[in-house]
Coordinates of C-alpha atoms in Angstrom, one line a residue:
S1 CA 119.9 -84.6 66.0
F2 CA 116.4 -83.1 65.4
N3 CA 113.8 -84.7 67.3
I4 CA 110.0 -84.0 66.7
N5 CA 107.6 -84.3 69.6
N6 CA 104.1 -84.6 68.2
E7 CA 101.3 -84.7 70.6
Y8 CA 97.7 -82.3 70.9
F9 CA 98.4 -79.0 72.3
D10 CA 96.2 -75.6 72.5
L11 CA 97.6 -73.4 69.7
T12 CA 95.9 -70.7 71.4
K13 CA 98.2 -70.9 74.6
T14 CA 101.3 -71.4 71.9
I15 CA 100.2 -67.8 70.6
Y16 CA 99.7 -66.3 73.8
E17 CA 103.1 -67.9 75.0
A18 CA 104.8 -66.1 72.1
F19 CA 103.3 -62.8 72.5
Q20 CA 104.2 -62.8 76.0
I21 CA 107.9 -63.8 75.3
I22 CA 107.9 -60.7 72.0
S23 CA 106.2 -58.5 74.1
Y24 CA 109.1 -56.6 75.6
Q25 CA 110.5 -56.1 72.0
A26 CA 106.7 -55.0 70.6
T27 CA 106.4 -52.4 73.5
A28 CA 110.0 -50.9 73.0
N29 CA 109.1 -50.2 69.5
N30 CA 105.4 -49.1 70.2
I31 CA 104.1 -52.0 68.1
E32 CA 100.8 -53.5 69.2
L33 CA 100.3 -57.1 68.7
E34 CA 97.1 -58.8 68.0
A35 CA 95.9 -62.2 67.4
E36 CA 92.6 -63.3 65.2
I37 CA 90.8 -66.6 64.6
D38 CA 89.0 -66.6 61.3
D39 CA 85.6 -67.6 63.1
P40 CA 85.2 -68.2 66.7
K41 CA 83.1 -71.4 66.4
N42 CA 86.6 -72.7 65.3
M43 CA 88.1 -72.3 68.2
H44 CA 87.7 -75.9 69.7
I45 CA 90.0 -77.0 67.2
L46 CA 92.7 -74.9 67.9
K47 CA 92.8 -76.6 71.4
H48 CA 93.5 -79.7 69.8
I49 CA 96.4 -79.3 67.4
Y50 CA 98.4 -82.2 67.0
G51 CA 102.2 -81.6 66.3
D52 CA 105.2 -80.3 67.8
E53 CA 104.3 -77.5 70.1
R54 CA 108.1 -76.2 70.7
R55 CA 108.4 -76.0 66.8
F56 CA 105.4 -74.3 66.5
L57 CA 106.2 -71.8 69.1
Q58 CA 109.8 -71.6 67.8
I59 CA 108.3 -70.7 64.0
L60 CA 105.7 -68.3 65.6
L61 CA 108.5 -66.3 67.6
N62 CA 110.7 -66.2 64.0
F63 CA 107.7 -64.9 62.1
L64 CA 106.9 -62.4 65.0
S65 CA 110.4 -61.0 65.4
N66 CA 110.7 -60.7 61.9
S67 CA 107.8 -59.0 61.6
L68 CA 108.5 -56.4 64.5
K69 CA 111.9 -55.7 62.9
F70 CA 110.2 -54.7 59.6
S71 CA 107.4 -52.8 61.2
M72 CA 107.2 -49.4 61.9
E73 CA 106.9 -47.7 65.1
G74 CA 103.3 -47.2 66.3
G75 CA 102.2 -50.0 63.7
K76 CA 100.6 -53.3 64.6
V77 CA 101.5 -57.0 63.9
K78 CA 98.6 -59.3 63.7
V79 CA 98.5 -63.5 63.9
R80 CA 95.7 -64.5 61.7
V81 CA 94.8 -67.9 62.1
N82 CA 92.6 -69.6 59.4
I83 CA 91.0 -73.0 59.5
M84 CA 91.2 -74.8 56.0
D85 CA 89.1 -77.9 55.1

């Protein structure tokens, strides 16, 4: 069965964890990983995201893995977080 575990979590920590997991693959291909938030004053919002952190991590790892596969050696993969009203 597919269980969703919704709770408050820190998205910045989840992004950092994903980068740590995928960093070996990025380093092996000489690809830089970067995270960017639209406006630093929104950082407090990212520390209180409501959802399933494990699912967010899985999705982020999938996006990162695919991005690394299709990036040229010496390139960059950037995760950009935009807060939308």
